[in-house]
Short mmCIF file of C-alpha atoms in Angstrom, two decimals:
data_model
loop_
_atom_site.label_atom_id
_atom_site.label_comp_id
_atom_site.label_asym_id
_atom_site.label_seq_id
_atom_site.Cartn_x
_atom_site.Cartn_y
_atom_site.Cartn_z
CA UNK A 1 133.60 -37.22 -112.04
CA UNK A 2 131.33 -37.05 -108.79
CA UNK A 3 129.24 -39.92 -108.00
CA UNK A 4 125.68 -40.21 -108.61
CA UNK A 5 123.20 -41.31 -106.27
CA UNK A 6 122.65 -44.01 -107.84
CA UNK A 7 126.21 -45.21 -108.22
CA UNK A 8 126.54 -44.99 -104.44
CA UNK A 9 123.50 -46.73 -103.96
CA UNK A 10 125.21 -49.37 -106.26
CA UNK A 11 128.34 -49.96 -104.19
CA UNK A 12 126.37 -49.84 -100.82
CA UNK A 13 124.42 -53.37 -101.91
CA UNK A 14 127.86 -54.40 -103.26
CA UNK A 15 129.13 -53.69 -99.97
CA UNK A 16 126.93 -55.71 -97.89
CA UNK A 17 126.89 -58.33 -100.30
CA UNK A 18 130.50 -58.50 -99.45
CA UNK A 19 129.89 -58.51 -95.80
CA UNK A 20 127.59 -61.54 -96.07
CA UNK A 21 129.27 -63.74 -97.92
CA UNK A 22 131.88 -63.94 -95.74
CA UNK A 23 129.34 -63.92 -92.99
CA UNK A 24 127.93 -67.17 -94.32
CA UNK A 25 131.29 -68.65 -94.87
CA UNK A 26 131.99 -68.40 -90.98
CA UNK A 27 128.52 -69.30 -90.04
CA UNK A 28 128.91 -72.40 -91.84
CA UNK A 29 132.11 -73.17 -90.19
CA UNK A 30 130.77 -72.41 -86.68
CA UNK A 31 127.59 -74.98 -87.74
CA UNK A 32 130.39 -77.74 -88.32
CA UNK A 33 132.46 -76.86 -85.38
CA UNK A 34 129.30 -76.96 -83.28
CA UNK A 35 128.06 -80.53 -84.72
CA UNK A 36 131.10 -81.77 -83.39
CA UNK A 37 131.27 -80.47 -80.19
CA UNK A 38 128.23 -82.30 -79.76
CA UNK A 39 128.47 -85.45 -81.39
CA UNK A 40 131.66 -85.30 -78.99
CA UNK A 41 129.66 -84.57 -76.16
CA UNK A 42 126.36 -86.18 -76.02
CA UNK A 43 125.90 -87.64 -72.22
CA UNK A 44 127.00 -85.16 -70.62
CA UNK A 45 124.78 -82.85 -68.26
CA UNK A 46 123.77 -79.39 -69.62
CA UNK A 47 125.32 -76.47 -67.91
CA UNK A 48 122.52 -74.43 -66.35
CA UNK A 49 122.29 -70.99 -68.61
CA UNK A 50 123.09 -67.81 -66.79
CA UNK A 51 121.51 -65.17 -65.17
CA UNK A 52 123.09 -62.46 -66.68
CA UNK A 53 123.71 -64.05 -70.55
CA UNK A 54 121.66 -62.61 -73.25
CA UNK A 55 119.36 -64.44 -75.43
CA UNK A 56 120.77 -66.07 -78.00
CA UNK A 57 120.41 -64.36 -81.86
CA UNK A 58 122.49 -63.39 -84.95
CA UNK A 59 121.86 -61.16 -87.19
CA UNK A 60 122.39 -61.03 -90.86
CA UNK A 61 125.22 -58.15 -91.92
CA UNK A 62 125.36 -55.07 -90.88
CA UNK A 63 122.83 -55.88 -88.56
CA UNK A 64 119.52 -54.00 -87.69
CA UNK A 65 119.55 -52.21 -83.90
CA UNK A 66 115.51 -52.76 -84.18
CA UNK A 67 116.58 -56.53 -84.19
CA UNK A 68 117.78 -57.00 -80.95
CA UNK A 69 117.24 -58.33 -77.43
CA UNK A 70 116.80 -56.80 -75.54
CA UNK A 71 117.54 -53.50 -77.44
CA UNK A 72 120.58 -51.71 -76.51
CA UNK A 73 120.09 -48.27 -74.16
CA UNK A 74 121.17 -45.19 -76.14
CA UNK A 75 118.82 -42.15 -74.13
CA UNK A 76 120.62 -41.72 -70.93
CA UNK A 77 117.79 -40.47 -69.32
CA UNK A 78 119.71 -38.82 -66.45
CA UNK A 79 122.45 -36.89 -68.05
CA UNK A 80 121.21 -33.36 -68.43
CA UNK A 81 122.96 -31.51 -71.39
CA UNK A 82 124.48 -28.06 -70.86
CA UNK A 83 125.51 -26.36 -73.69
CA UNK A 84 129.00 -27.75 -74.17
CA UNK A 85 129.17 -28.26 -77.81
CA UNK A 86 127.05 -25.20 -78.13
CA UNK A 87 126.64 -23.98 -82.12
CA UNK A 88 129.19 -27.40 -83.25
CA UNK A 89 128.17 -29.59 -86.03
CA UNK A 90 129.50 -33.23 -85.63
CA UNK A 91 129.85 -35.96 -88.69
CA UNK A 92 129.64 -39.35 -87.56
CA UNK A 93 130.10 -42.21 -89.17
CA UNK A 94 128.96 -45.51 -88.17
CA UNK A 95 125.79 -43.68 -86.65
CA UNK A 96 122.68 -45.24 -86.92
CA UNK A 97 123.20 -47.67 -84.39
CA UNK A 98 125.34 -48.44 -81.08
CA UNK A 99 127.61 -45.88 -79.42
CA UNK A 100 127.33 -44.24 -82.99
CA UNK A 101 123.54 -43.74 -82.07
CA UNK A 102 124.11 -42.71 -78.70
CA UNK A 103 126.82 -40.41 -79.50
CA UNK A 104 124.43 -38.77 -81.78
CA UNK A 105 121.82 -38.38 -79.06
CA UNK A 106 124.09 -37.12 -76.47
CA UNK A 107 125.95 -34.43 -78.72
CA UNK A 108 122.24 -32.74 -79.87
CA UNK A 109 121.78 -33.07 -75.96
CA UNK A 110 124.32 -30.28 -75.89
CA UNK A 111 123.03 -28.16 -78.71
CA UNK A 112 125.10 -29.92 -82.13
CA UNK A 113 123.86 -29.98 -84.70
CA UNK A 114 124.45 -33.63 -86.97
CA UNK A 115 125.02 -35.63 -89.97
CA UNK A 116 125.51 -39.13 -89.70
CA UNK A 117 127.09 -41.37 -92.04
CA UNK A 118 125.61 -44.95 -92.33
CA UNK A 119 125.72 -48.42 -94.33
CA UNK A 120 122.57 -49.14 -95.65
CA UNK A 121 120.35 -49.26 -91.98
CA UNK A 122 117.96 -46.94 -93.42
CA UNK A 123 114.99 -47.85 -90.92
CA UNK A 124 117.56 -47.66 -88.15
CA UNK A 125 119.73 -44.50 -89.36
CA UNK A 126 115.66 -42.84 -89.38
CA UNK A 127 115.24 -43.66 -85.89
CA UNK A 128 118.59 -42.07 -84.99
CA UNK A 129 117.17 -39.08 -87.38
CA UNK A 130 114.28 -38.97 -84.96
CA UNK A 131 115.45 -39.11 -81.74
CA UNK A 132 118.46 -36.02 -82.72
CA UNK A 133 115.25 -34.38 -83.95
CA UNK A 134 113.60 -34.47 -80.37
CA UNK A 135 116.72 -33.42 -78.92
CA UNK A 136 115.76 -29.59 -80.71
CA UNK A 137 119.05 -30.36 -83.33
CA UNK A 138 119.01 -31.01 -86.79
CA UNK A 139 120.38 -34.00 -87.98
CA UNK A 140 121.41 -34.83 -91.85
CA UNK A 141 121.45 -38.54 -92.89
CA UNK A 142 124.12 -40.01 -95.72
CA UNK A 143 124.03 -42.81 -97.04
CA UNK A 144 126.76 -44.70 -98.12
CA UNK A 145 130.09 -46.78 -98.28
CA UNK A 146 133.05 -45.36 -96.27
CA UNK A 147 135.75 -47.99 -98.08
CA UNK A 148 135.34 -45.45 -100.94
CA UNK A 149 137.51 -41.66 -100.48
CA UNK A 150 134.85 -40.20 -102.84
CA UNK A 151 132.03 -41.14 -100.88
CA UNK A 152 133.95 -39.42 -97.86
CA UNK A 153 134.67 -36.32 -99.44
CA UNK A 154 131.08 -36.25 -100.45
CA UNK A 155 130.07 -36.18 -97.05
CA UNK A 156 131.95 -33.48 -95.50
CA UNK A 157 131.12 -31.61 -98.70
CA UNK A 158 127.33 -32.60 -97.61
CA UNK A 159 127.51 -31.43 -93.72
CA UNK A 160 128.84 -28.52 -94.77
CA UNK A 161 126.37 -27.50 -96.94
CA UNK A 162 123.22 -28.77 -95.34
CA UNK A 163 124.81 -28.07 -91.59
CA UNK A 164 127.09 -24.81 -92.43
CA UNK A 165 130.27 -25.98 -91.17
CA UNK A 166 131.97 -29.71 -89.59
CA UNK A 167 133.49 -29.50 -86.03
CA UNK A 168 133.55 -32.40 -85.06
CA UNK A 169 134.74 -35.90 -86.54
CA UNK A 170 133.63 -39.82 -85.14
CA UNK A 171 134.87 -42.12 -87.51
CA UNK A 172 132.51 -44.96 -85.02
CA UNK A 173 131.52 -47.42 -89.03
CA UNK A 174 133.53 -51.02 -88.38
CA UNK A 175 133.18 -54.51 -89.45
CA UNK A 176 134.11 -57.41 -87.64
CA UNK A 177 133.71 -61.21 -88.54
CA UNK A 178 135.44 -63.40 -86.40
CA UNK A 179 137.56 -66.80 -87.28
CA UNK A 180 138.90 -69.51 -85.21
CA UNK A 181 142.64 -69.17 -86.84
CA UNK A 182 144.29 -66.83 -89.81
CA UNK A 183 143.94 -69.74 -91.69
CA UNK A 184 140.65 -69.52 -92.13
CA UNK A 185 141.01 -65.72 -92.80
CA UNK A 186 140.15 -65.28 -96.71
CA UNK A 187 142.00 -62.05 -98.52
CA UNK A 188 138.37 -60.70 -99.31
CA UNK A 189 137.04 -61.50 -95.18
CA UNK A 190 140.83 -59.53 -94.78
CA UNK A 191 140.15 -56.46 -97.69
CA UNK A 192 136.63 -55.64 -95.93
CA UNK A 193 137.97 -54.91 -92.14
CA UNK A 194 140.72 -52.94 -93.46
CA UNK A 195 139.17 -51.43 -96.38
CA UNK A 196 136.01 -50.37 -93.49
CA UNK A 197 138.10 -50.19 -90.06
CA UNK A 198 141.28 -48.56 -91.13
CA UNK A 199 141.05 -46.76 -95.31
CA UNK A 200 137.29 -45.58 -94.15
CA UNK A 201 138.54 -43.69 -90.92
CA UNK A 202 141.70 -42.49 -93.08
CA UNK A 203 139.61 -41.45 -96.25
CA UNK A 204 136.83 -39.68 -93.73
CA UNK A 205 140.36 -37.79 -92.38
CA UNK A 206 141.84 -36.20 -95.38
CA UNK A 207 137.82 -35.22 -96.33
CA UNK A 208 137.58 -33.50 -93.17
CA UNK A 209 140.97 -31.49 -92.14
CA UNK A 210 140.76 -28.93 -94.31
CA UNK A 211 137.43 -27.91 -92.84
CA UNK A 212 138.37 -27.89 -89.20
CA UNK A 213 139.86 -25.99 -87.40
CA UNK A 214 141.09 -24.81 -83.76
CA UNK A 215 138.96 -26.08 -80.96
CA UNK A 216 137.82 -28.52 -83.77
CA UNK A 217 138.26 -32.58 -83.12
CA UNK A 218 138.97 -35.75 -84.25
CA UNK A 219 137.47 -38.79 -82.35
CA UNK A 220 137.93 -42.30 -83.57
CA UNK A 221 136.80 -45.35 -82.41
CA UNK A 222 139.56 -48.06 -81.44
CA UNK A 223 138.60 -50.87 -79.12
CA UNK A 224 139.82 -53.30 -75.74
CA UNK A 225 141.23 -55.88 -79.26
CA UNK A 226 143.78 -52.79 -80.15
CA UNK A 227 145.07 -53.03 -76.65
CA UNK A 228 144.87 -56.78 -75.74
CA UNK A 229 144.46 -58.59 -78.92
CA UNK A 230 141.73 -60.83 -79.28
CA UNK A 231 142.29 -64.91 -80.81
CA UNK A 232 138.88 -64.84 -83.19
CA UNK A 233 139.45 -61.11 -83.91
CA UNK A 234 142.90 -61.20 -85.24
CA UNK A 235 142.29 -59.32 -88.55
CA UNK A 236 140.21 -56.35 -86.15
CA UNK A 237 142.61 -56.56 -83.62
CA UNK A 238 144.89 -55.25 -86.10
CA UNK A 239 142.87 -52.51 -86.89
CA UNK A 240 142.06 -51.06 -83.71
CA UNK A 241 145.85 -51.23 -82.90
CA UNK A 242 146.48 -49.50 -85.92
CA UNK A 243 143.61 -47.07 -85.27
CA UNK A 244 145.47 -46.21 -81.91
CA UNK A 245 148.64 -45.18 -83.83
CA UNK A 246 146.80 -43.47 -86.38
CA UNK A 247 145.26 -41.52 -83.81
CA UNK A 248 148.57 -40.27 -81.88
CA UNK A 249 149.85 -39.58 -85.30
CA UNK A 250 147.36 -37.48 -86.82
CA UNK A 251 147.06 -35.91 -83.31
CA UNK A 252 150.61 -34.87 -83.83
CA UNK A 253 150.27 -33.66 -87.27
CA UNK A 254 147.35 -31.96 -86.28
CA UNK A 255 148.47 -30.14 -82.75
CA UNK A 256 149.32 -27.12 -84.94
CA UNK A 257 146.49 -26.24 -85.83
CA UNK A 258 144.25 -26.23 -82.90
CA UNK A 259 142.93 -29.58 -83.68
CA UNK A 260 142.41 -32.02 -81.11
CA UNK A 261 142.79 -36.31 -82.12
CA UNK A 262 141.61 -38.60 -79.64
CA UNK A 263 140.07 -42.36 -79.68
CA UNK A 264 137.79 -43.58 -77.24
CA UNK A 265 138.68 -47.65 -76.86
CA UNK A 266 135.62 -49.61 -75.48
CA UNK A 267 135.71 -52.88 -73.44
CA UNK A 268 132.37 -54.97 -74.73
CA UNK A 269 129.27 -53.04 -76.02
CA UNK A 270 125.70 -54.20 -76.55
CA UNK A 271 125.70 -53.02 -80.06
CA UNK A 272 124.80 -55.35 -83.18
CA UNK A 273 128.14 -55.57 -84.32
CA UNK A 274 129.40 -59.04 -82.38
CA UNK A 275 125.07 -60.20 -82.92
CA UNK A 276 126.12 -59.72 -86.76
CA UNK A 277 129.39 -61.59 -86.07
CA UNK A 278 129.32 -64.34 -83.59
CA UNK A 279 126.82 -67.55 -82.80
CA UNK A 280 124.26 -67.47 -81.53
CA UNK A 281 125.19 -69.54 -77.71
CA UNK A 282 128.75 -66.65 -77.81
CA UNK A 283 125.92 -63.97 -78.24
CA UNK A 284 124.37 -65.09 -74.95
CA UNK A 285 127.66 -64.94 -73.06
CA UNK A 286 129.35 -61.98 -74.19
CA UNK A 287 130.36 -59.08 -72.30
CA UNK A 288 130.61 -61.42 -69.02
CA UNK A 289 133.98 -61.61 -69.07
CA UNK A 290 134.69 -58.24 -68.37
CA UNK A 291 135.12 -57.10 -64.81
CA UNK A 292 131.24 -55.93 -64.06
CA UNK A 293 130.66 -59.26 -65.98
CA UNK A 294 127.95 -57.93 -68.17
CA UNK A 295 128.87 -55.76 -71.47
CA UNK A 296 128.62 -51.75 -71.39
CA UNK A 297 125.13 -49.82 -73.10
CA UNK A 298 125.90 -47.31 -75.61
CA UNK A 299 124.66 -44.95 -73.44
CA UNK A 300 127.21 -45.73 -71.14
CA UNK A 301 129.77 -45.06 -74.15
CA UNK A 302 128.70 -42.08 -75.38
CA UNK A 303 129.60 -39.38 -72.28
CA UNK A 304 133.30 -40.20 -73.77
CA UNK A 305 133.23 -38.73 -76.48
CA UNK A 306 131.08 -35.75 -75.60
CA UNK A 307 134.32 -35.35 -72.94
CA UNK A 308 137.10 -36.14 -76.29
CA UNK A 309 134.57 -33.19 -78.22
CA UNK A 310 133.99 -30.43 -75.60
CA UNK A 311 136.49 -27.50 -75.62
CA UNK A 312 135.56 -27.02 -72.36
CA UNK A 313 136.26 -30.30 -71.04
CA UNK A 314 138.88 -31.65 -73.14
CA UNK A 315 141.57 -28.74 -74.81
CA UNK A 316 144.67 -29.55 -73.08
CA UNK A 317 144.19 -33.15 -74.32
CA UNK A 318 144.58 -35.09 -77.76
CA UNK A 319 146.80 -38.24 -79.01
CA UNK A 320 145.14 -39.85 -75.90
CA UNK A 321 143.63 -43.34 -75.91
CA UNK A 322 140.58 -43.50 -73.50
CA UNK A 323 139.42 -47.23 -72.44
CA UNK A 324 136.19 -47.62 -71.14
CA UNK A 325 136.60 -50.92 -70.31
CA UNK A 326 134.46 -51.22 -67.75
CA UNK A 327 137.08 -52.09 -64.52
CA UNK A 328 140.26 -53.34 -64.56
CA UNK A 329 141.38 -56.42 -66.84
CA UNK A 330 143.56 -59.21 -67.10
#
């Protein structure tokens, strides 16, 4: 039986509630740790905040891009489209904000119509749609939870029904919540991470596969954490490493059908994901450990997705994990 619109809305509300419960528990623990550090450090001189620091801030999950300060840059004003994706249709999960929004805008600039899957951030999604349509392309908004296989099937069907076909699937939706140690990761926390980051990618790829043909592609969003790990993102790092392996395996599985499967592995990027996870103190230092000393803007990551989606650029590339890290690491 098909899931009703009311049923999908109930599901997204439940998932948002679970995300916020996990976040609230972690926030309480962070406050305890902060109080302990402050008590231990009283009397010590305060450090001058770096000129490159971001304003301290913390968003309630899943996080709205409209509430970020400064607003992420996604319009790529110096990027000129040249019809690389003309006549194609893309489905982007997590396309309402961050990397997904920037990819949607550049795909449209290259001639593609775009369907955007998002959890509950209606205002962000509408803003993204406005920018896609300003590029002269059609945009469909699809609200729902990628952890549910039936929703993923419905999202693909809705894309094809409204836009005529499917050429590119971009798996980009993600859940991230830090933890100081493995003992601090609850079952619900772990389950949310795996179901969003792994089940969601699997369900969407499975639903999209029958509708893709030669010259089409799947692009997954990996992460530097899937390459090097992160001691405060154990479960997230696990899923991103899994996405990299899934990308290579699926590429081998679909190559005979002419379908390419690749992944982009970004370093730190200024999106709602981290401010909806880390403490304000950590957010203010976000990205400073990268070689460039700052996080990337979404518009700096999006061209990698265009490259992997466009047959004229990457017809002989499949199973690749493309790192966009802002320089050498380590």
